[in-house]
Coordinates of C-alpha atoms in Angstrom, one line a residue:
M1 CA 69.2 146.7 124.3
E2 CA 68.3 146.0 120.7
A3 CA 70.7 146.2 117.9
I4 CA 70.7 149.2 115.5
F5 CA 70.6 147.6 112.1
D6 CA 70.9 150.7 110.0
Y7 CA 74.0 152.0 111.7
Y8 CA 77.0 150.4 109.9
E9 CA 80.1 151.9 111.6
I10 CA 82.3 149.9 114.0
N11 CA 81.8 152.1 117.0
T12 CA 82.2 151.3 120.7
I13 CA 79.2 153.3 121.7
D14 CA 77.0 151.0 119.6
I15 CA 78.7 147.7 120.4
W16 CA 79.5 147.9 124.1
P17 CA 75.9 148.6 125.3
F18 CA 74.7 145.7 123.2
E19 CA 77.4 143.3 124.5
A20 CA 76.8 144.4 128.1
H21 CA 73.1 143.6 127.7
Q22 CA 73.9 140.3 126.1
Y23 CA 76.1 139.4 129.1
L24 CA 73.5 140.5 131.7
M25 CA 70.9 138.3 129.8
G26 CA 73.3 135.3 130.0
N27 CA 74.3 135.2 126.4
R28 CA 78.0 136.0 127.0
T29 CA 80.5 134.4 129.3
D30 CA 82.5 136.1 132.0
E31 CA 85.7 135.5 130.0
Q32 CA 84.3 137.1 126.8
T33 CA 82.9 140.1 128.6
Y34 CA 85.9 140.7 130.8
R35 CA 88.2 140.6 127.7
L36 CA 86.0 143.1 125.9
K37 CA 85.7 145.4 128.9
S38 CA 89.5 145.4 129.3
I39 CA 90.0 146.2 125.6
L40 CA 87.4 148.9 125.8
E41 CA 88.9 150.6 128.9
T42 CA 92.4 150.6 127.3
Q43 CA 90.9 152.0 124.1
I44 CA 89.1 154.8 126.0
I45 CA 92.3 155.8 127.8
K46 CA 94.4 155.7 124.6
T47 CA 91.9 157.7 122.6
R48 CA 91.7 160.4 125.4
K49 CA 95.5 160.7 125.5
E50 CA 95.7 161.0 121.7
Q51 CA 93.0 163.7 121.7
I52 CA 94.9 165.7 124.3
Q53 CA 98.4 165.2 122.9
L54 CA 97.4 166.0 119.3
Y55 CA 95.3 169.0 120.3
K56 CA 92.1 167.4 118.9
T57 CA 88.6 168.1 120.3
V58 CA 88.5 166.1 123.5
T59 CA 85.3 164.0 123.4
I60 CA 86.2 161.7 126.3
E61 CA 85.8 163.5 129.6
P62 CA 85.6 161.9 133.1
I63 CA 82.3 162.0 135.0
V64 CA 84.1 163.1 138.1
T65 CA 87.7 163.2 139.4
V66 CA 89.5 163.2 142.7
A67 CA 90.1 166.9 142.1
D68 CA 86.3 167.4 142.4
Y69 CA 86.5 165.8 145.8
D70 CA 89.6 167.8 146.9
K71 CA 88.1 171.1 145.7
N72 CA 84.7 170.2 147.1
T73 CA 83.0 170.9 143.7
N74 CA 81.5 167.4 143.3
K75 CA 82.6 165.7 146.5
E76 CA 79.3 163.8 147.0
L77 CA 79.3 162.4 143.4
W78 CA 82.9 161.2 143.8
I79 CA 82.2 159.5 147.1
R80 CA 79.1 157.8 145.7
H81 CA 80.9 156.5 142.6
V82 CA 83.8 155.2 144.7
Q83 CA 81.5 153.5 147.2
D84 CA 79.4 151.9 144.4
F85 CA 82.6 150.7 142.7
K86 CA 83.9 149.1 145.9
I87 CA 80.7 147.2 146.4
A88 CA 80.7 146.0 142.8
T89 CA 83.1 143.1 143.4
C90 CA 81.8 140.8 140.6
L91 CA 82.0 141.4 136.9
R92 CA 78.2 141.5 136.6
D93 CA 77.9 144.4 139.0
Q94 CA 80.8 146.2 137.3
V95 CA 79.0 145.9 133.9
R96 CA 75.8 147.3 135.5
L97 CA 77.8 150.3 136.8
D98 CA 79.0 151.1 133.3
Y99 CA 82.0 153.2 134.5
F100 CA 85.6 152.6 135.5
F101 CA 88.5 154.4 137.3
F102 CA 91.8 155.2 135.8
L103 CA 94.8 157.5 136.3
D104 CA 94.5 160.4 134.0
K105 CA 97.1 163.1 133.2
G106 CA 99.4 163.9 136.0
G107 CA 98.3 160.8 138.0
L108 CA 94.9 162.2 138.6
D109 CA 92.2 159.6 139.5
S110 CA 89.3 159.9 137.1
C111 CA 86.0 158.1 136.7
C112 CA 84.8 157.6 133.2
L113 CA 81.8 156.0 131.4
L114 CA 82.3 152.9 129.4
Q115 CA 79.9 154.2 126.8
Q116 CA 82.1 156.3 124.5
D117 CA 81.8 157.4 120.9
I118 CA 85.0 155.8 119.4
I119 CA 85.2 154.7 115.8
I120 CA 87.3 151.5 115.4
D121 CA 89.3 151.5 112.2
R122 CA 91.3 148.8 110.5
Q123 CA 94.6 149.9 112.1
N124 CA 93.2 149.1 115.5
D125 CA 94.8 145.9 117.0
A126 CA 91.3 144.6 118.1
F127 CA 89.5 145.5 114.8
D128 CA 88.6 141.9 114.1
L129 CA 86.9 141.5 117.5
W130 CA 85.0 144.7 117.2
F131 CA 84.0 143.9 113.7
V132 CA 82.7 140.4 114.5
L133 CA 80.7 141.7 117.4
K134 CA 79.0 144.2 115.1
L135 CA 78.5 141.6 112.4
G136 CA 77.0 139.3 115.1
Q137 CA 74.3 141.8 115.8
Y138 CA 72.7 141.1 112.4
K139 CA 71.7 137.6 113.4
D140 CA 68.5 139.3 114.5
G141 CA 68.3 141.5 111.4
L142 CA 69.5 139.3 108.5
K143 CA 67.8 141.4 105.8
Y144 CA 70.2 144.3 106.7
I145 CA 73.5 142.3 106.4
N146 CA 74.2 143.1 102.8
E147 CA 74.0 146.9 103.5
F148 CA 76.5 146.4 106.4
L149 CA 78.9 144.3 104.3
N150 CA 78.7 146.8 101.5
Y151 CA 79.4 149.8 103.8
Q152 CA 82.4 148.1 105.4
L153 CA 83.9 147.2 102.1
Q154 CA 83.8 150.8 101.0
E155 CA 84.7 152.5 104.2
S156 CA 87.0 150.2 106.1
F157 CA 88.6 148.4 103.2
Q158 CA 88.4 151.2 100.5
S159 CA 86.7 148.8 98.1
D160 CA 89.6 146.3 98.2
I161 CA 87.6 143.2 97.8
E162 CA 90.7 141.0 97.9
K163 CA 91.6 142.0 101.4
Y164 CA 88.0 142.0 102.5
N165 CA 87.5 138.5 101.2
S166 CA 90.6 137.3 103.1
F167 CA 89.6 139.1 106.2
L168 CA 86.0 137.8 106.3
H169 CA 87.1 134.2 105.7
I170 CA 89.6 134.3 108.5
L171 CA 87.0 136.1 110.7
I172 CA 84.5 133.3 110.1
K173 CA 87.0 130.6 110.9
Q174 CA 88.1 132.2 114.1
Y175 CA 84.7 133.2 115.5
K176 CA 82.2 130.8 113.9
N177 CA 81.6 129.0 117.2
E178 CA 81.6 132.1 119.4
F179 CA 79.6 135.1 118.0
L180 CA 78.4 134.0 114.6
N181 CA 75.5 131.5 113.9
E182 CA 75.1 129.4 110.8
E183 CA 72.6 131.7 109.1
L184 CA 74.8 134.7 109.5
I185 CA 77.8 132.8 108.1
K186 CA 75.8 131.5 105.2
L187 CA 74.6 134.9 104.2
T188 CA 78.0 136.4 104.6
L189 CA 79.5 133.8 102.3
E190 CA 76.7 134.2 99.8
W191 CA 77.4 138.0 99.7
L192 CA 81.1 137.2 99.1
S193 CA 80.3 134.7 96.3
K194 CA 78.3 137.4 94.5
N195 CA 80.8 140.3 95.0
Y196 CA 84.2 138.6 95.0
K197 CA 85.6 137.4 91.7
K198 CA 88.9 135.6 92.1
R199 CA 91.8 137.7 90.6
D200 CA 93.6 136.1 87.8
L201 CA 96.9 136.9 86.1
T202 CA 96.8 140.1 84.0
G203 CA 99.7 138.9 81.8
E204 CA 100.3 135.7 79.9
I205 CA 103.3 134.6 82.0
S206 CA 102.4 132.1 84.8
T207 CA 105.9 131.4 86.0
Y208 CA 109.1 133.3 86.8
Y209 CA 110.1 133.0 83.2
L210 CA 113.8 133.8 82.8
K211 CA 114.8 136.0 79.9
K212 CA 117.8 133.8 79.4
V213 CA 115.5 130.8 78.9
K214 CA 113.5 132.7 76.3
E215 CA 116.8 133.4 74.4
N216 CA 117.9 129.8 74.8
P217 CA 115.1 127.3 75.6
L218 CA 117.8 124.6 76.4
F219 CA 119.6 126.9 78.8
L220 CA 118.6 124.9 81.9
E221 CA 119.1 121.5 80.2
S222 CA 122.8 121.4 79.9
G223 CA 126.1 123.1 80.7
I224 CA 126.4 125.9 83.3
G225 CA 122.7 126.4 83.3
L226 CA 121.9 122.9 84.3
I227 CA 124.7 122.7 86.9
S228 CA 123.6 126.0 88.5
I229 CA 119.9 125.2 88.7
Q230 CA 120.8 121.9 90.3
E231 CA 123.0 123.7 92.9
I232 CA 120.2 126.2 93.6
L233 CA 117.7 123.4 94.1
I234 CA 120.1 121.6 96.5
S235 CA 120.7 124.8 98.4
L236 CA 117.0 125.5 98.8
R237 CA 116.4 121.9 100.0
N238 CA 119.4 122.0 102.5
E239 CA 118.2 125.3 103.9
K240 CA 114.7 123.9 104.4
F241 CA 113.0 126.3 102.1
I242 CA 111.5 123.7 99.9
E243 CA 110.6 120.0 100.3
N244 CA 113.6 117.6 100.1
K245 CA 112.0 115.5 97.4
T246 CA 111.3 118.5 95.1
D247 CA 111.7 117.2 91.5
L248 CA 114.3 118.9 89.4
K249 CA 112.1 118.8 86.3
A250 CA 109.3 120.6 88.1
F251 CA 111.8 123.1 89.7
K252 CA 113.2 124.0 86.3
K253 CA 109.6 124.6 85.0
L254 CA 109.4 127.3 87.7
F255 CA 111.7 129.4 85.5
K256 CA 110.2 128.4 82.1
G257 CA 107.2 129.7 80.2
K258 CA 104.8 126.8 80.7
E259 CA 102.5 126.7 83.7
L260 CA 103.1 124.0 86.3
D261 CA 100.6 121.2 86.7
E262 CA 98.9 120.9 90.1
K263 CA 101.1 117.8 90.9
E264 CA 104.2 119.7 90.0
K265 CA 103.7 122.5 92.4
I266 CA 106.8 123.2 94.6
V267 CA 106.1 122.5 98.3
W268 CA 107.4 125.5 100.3
I269 CA 108.3 124.3 103.8
G270 CA 109.8 127.7 105.0
T271 CA 107.5 130.3 106.4
K272 CA 105.1 132.4 104.4
V273 CA 107.2 135.5 104.9
E274 CA 110.2 133.7 103.5
L275 CA 108.2 132.8 100.4
R276 CA 107.4 136.6 100.2
W277 CA 111.1 137.3 100.4
F278 CA 111.8 134.8 97.7
V279 CA 109.3 136.4 95.3
E280 CA 110.5 140.0 96.1
L281 CA 114.2 139.0 95.6
I282 CA 113.7 137.2 92.3
I283 CA 111.7 140.2 90.9
K284 CA 114.3 142.7 92.2
K285 CA 117.1 140.9 90.3
N286 CA 115.4 141.6 87.0
I287 CA 116.1 138.3 85.5
C288 CA 112.5 137.4 84.6
F289 CA 110.2 138.8 82.0
E290 CA 108.4 141.9 83.4
I291 CA 105.8 140.9 85.9
K292 CA 103.3 143.7 86.7
G293 CA 101.2 144.5 89.8
I294 CA 100.0 141.6 91.9
D295 CA 100.9 139.0 89.2
K296 CA 104.1 138.1 91.1
W297 CA 102.0 136.9 94.0
L298 CA 99.4 135.2 91.8
I299 CA 102.3 133.3 90.1
A300 CA 103.6 132.2 93.5
Q301 CA 100.1 131.0 94.4
K302 CA 100.0 129.0 91.1
C303 CA 103.5 127.6 91.5
F304 CA 103.8 126.7 95.2
S305 CA 101.8 124.8 97.8
Y306 CA 102.5 125.2 101.5
Q307 CA 103.5 122.7 104.2
K308 CA 102.0 123.6 107.6
K309 CA 103.7 123.1 111.0
D310 CA 101.8 119.8 111.4
G311 CA 103.3 118.5 108.2
T312 CA 100.1 118.7 106.1
I313 CA 100.4 120.3 102.7
E314 CA 97.7 122.7 101.5
A315 CA 97.1 124.8 98.4
I316 CA 97.7 128.5 98.6
N317 CA 94.2 129.8 97.9
D318 CA 94.8 133.4 98.7
Y319 CA 97.8 135.4 97.3
L320 CA 97.4 137.9 100.2
S321 CA 98.6 135.2 102.6
I322 CA 102.0 135.6 100.8
S323 CA 102.0 139.3 99.9
E324 CA 100.9 140.4 103.4
A325 CA 103.0 137.8 105.3
R326 CA 104.8 139.5 108.2
G327 CA 107.8 138.5 110.2
K328 CA 111.1 139.8 111.5
E329 CA 113.9 139.9 109.0
T330 CA 116.4 137.2 109.8
D331 CA 119.6 135.9 108.3
R332 CA 117.5 133.5 106.2
K333 CA 116.6 136.4 104.0
E334 CA 120.3 136.9 103.2
I335 CA 120.6 133.1 102.6
L336 CA 117.8 133.4 100.0
N337 CA 119.5 136.4 98.5
K338 CA 122.8 134.5 98.1
I339 CA 121.1 131.5 96.5
L340 CA 119.3 133.7 94.0
D341 CA 122.5 135.7 93.3
E342 CA 123.8 132.5 91.7
L343 CA 120.8 132.4 89.4
N344 CA 121.4 136.1 88.7
E345 CA 125.0 135.5 87.8
I346 CA 124.4 132.8 85.2
C347 CA 121.5 134.8 83.7
N348 CA 123.8 137.7 83.2
A349 CA 126.8 135.8 82.1
T350 CA 128.2 136.4 78.7
P351 CA 128.5 133.5 76.2
T352 CA 132.2 133.2 76.9
E353 CA 131.8 132.8 80.6

């Protein structure tokens, strides 16, 4: 089967037949195809159940069911499909059959085609796999790739070039040696370079500039301000949020108006989701000058670098890696909250305190 280059949706009815053909031609491994077939079967069953439960038009219907056998309405068809399926003991034979059996509503045995019209959207757990399989089709139709990338930017990502840029870079890293060849990667990156302009701060502030420091530029240089900022630094070190050798001078600059130099960036050794909590908590306490929109994440990107699990330190090149970081809330969020509460207290203290 040849790829359809002017069809830009991520649809199983377009992708599965192409992938099945690639497998039968020896261009896919058993592992790759078995994984995709399993994901597809699960998706077909899930979609059918949702259509029935939500009273939608049911587009996924079995070819034949055991009820057809019991009622003698399609007995021969059921027997033939069961016999053919039993004979198909290897994956290659099962792919050729292009159908599978599953327990439908009420425990009814049903036989269903693998070729089904199912649109895969971004909320789908396997969206990245379906997307890269469709993208991979364009290695034989490179001149159409810009149209596909444009379409997916608008339809799947609602023109959010930031998220699309992050998604495509991760996709290329994950699948470059599996489904994407060099020319395809090159053209995808060229498309990104033309369409993606790196977001920059909308405001003039490039740190979490404290209102208290604006009122008194020496606030963190002596007295209660200096003592407190030292204690906060020590707490963040001890709780393994930032590198133990973090310089006090650089840490104080995090709360002043002047941008940190590259060498002054604070090395965050906690998780990315903990860095997200740090940013959200400091904004919530309303002790900084107003930071609008995504600037809070761009400031974090400018002020912090990140230590990976292997100990290497890398720049944070994409603010989305912070803003979209996910993880279960733990007591470490409350630890961060208590540490920043101290900063909140001194920022809101009256001159006599």
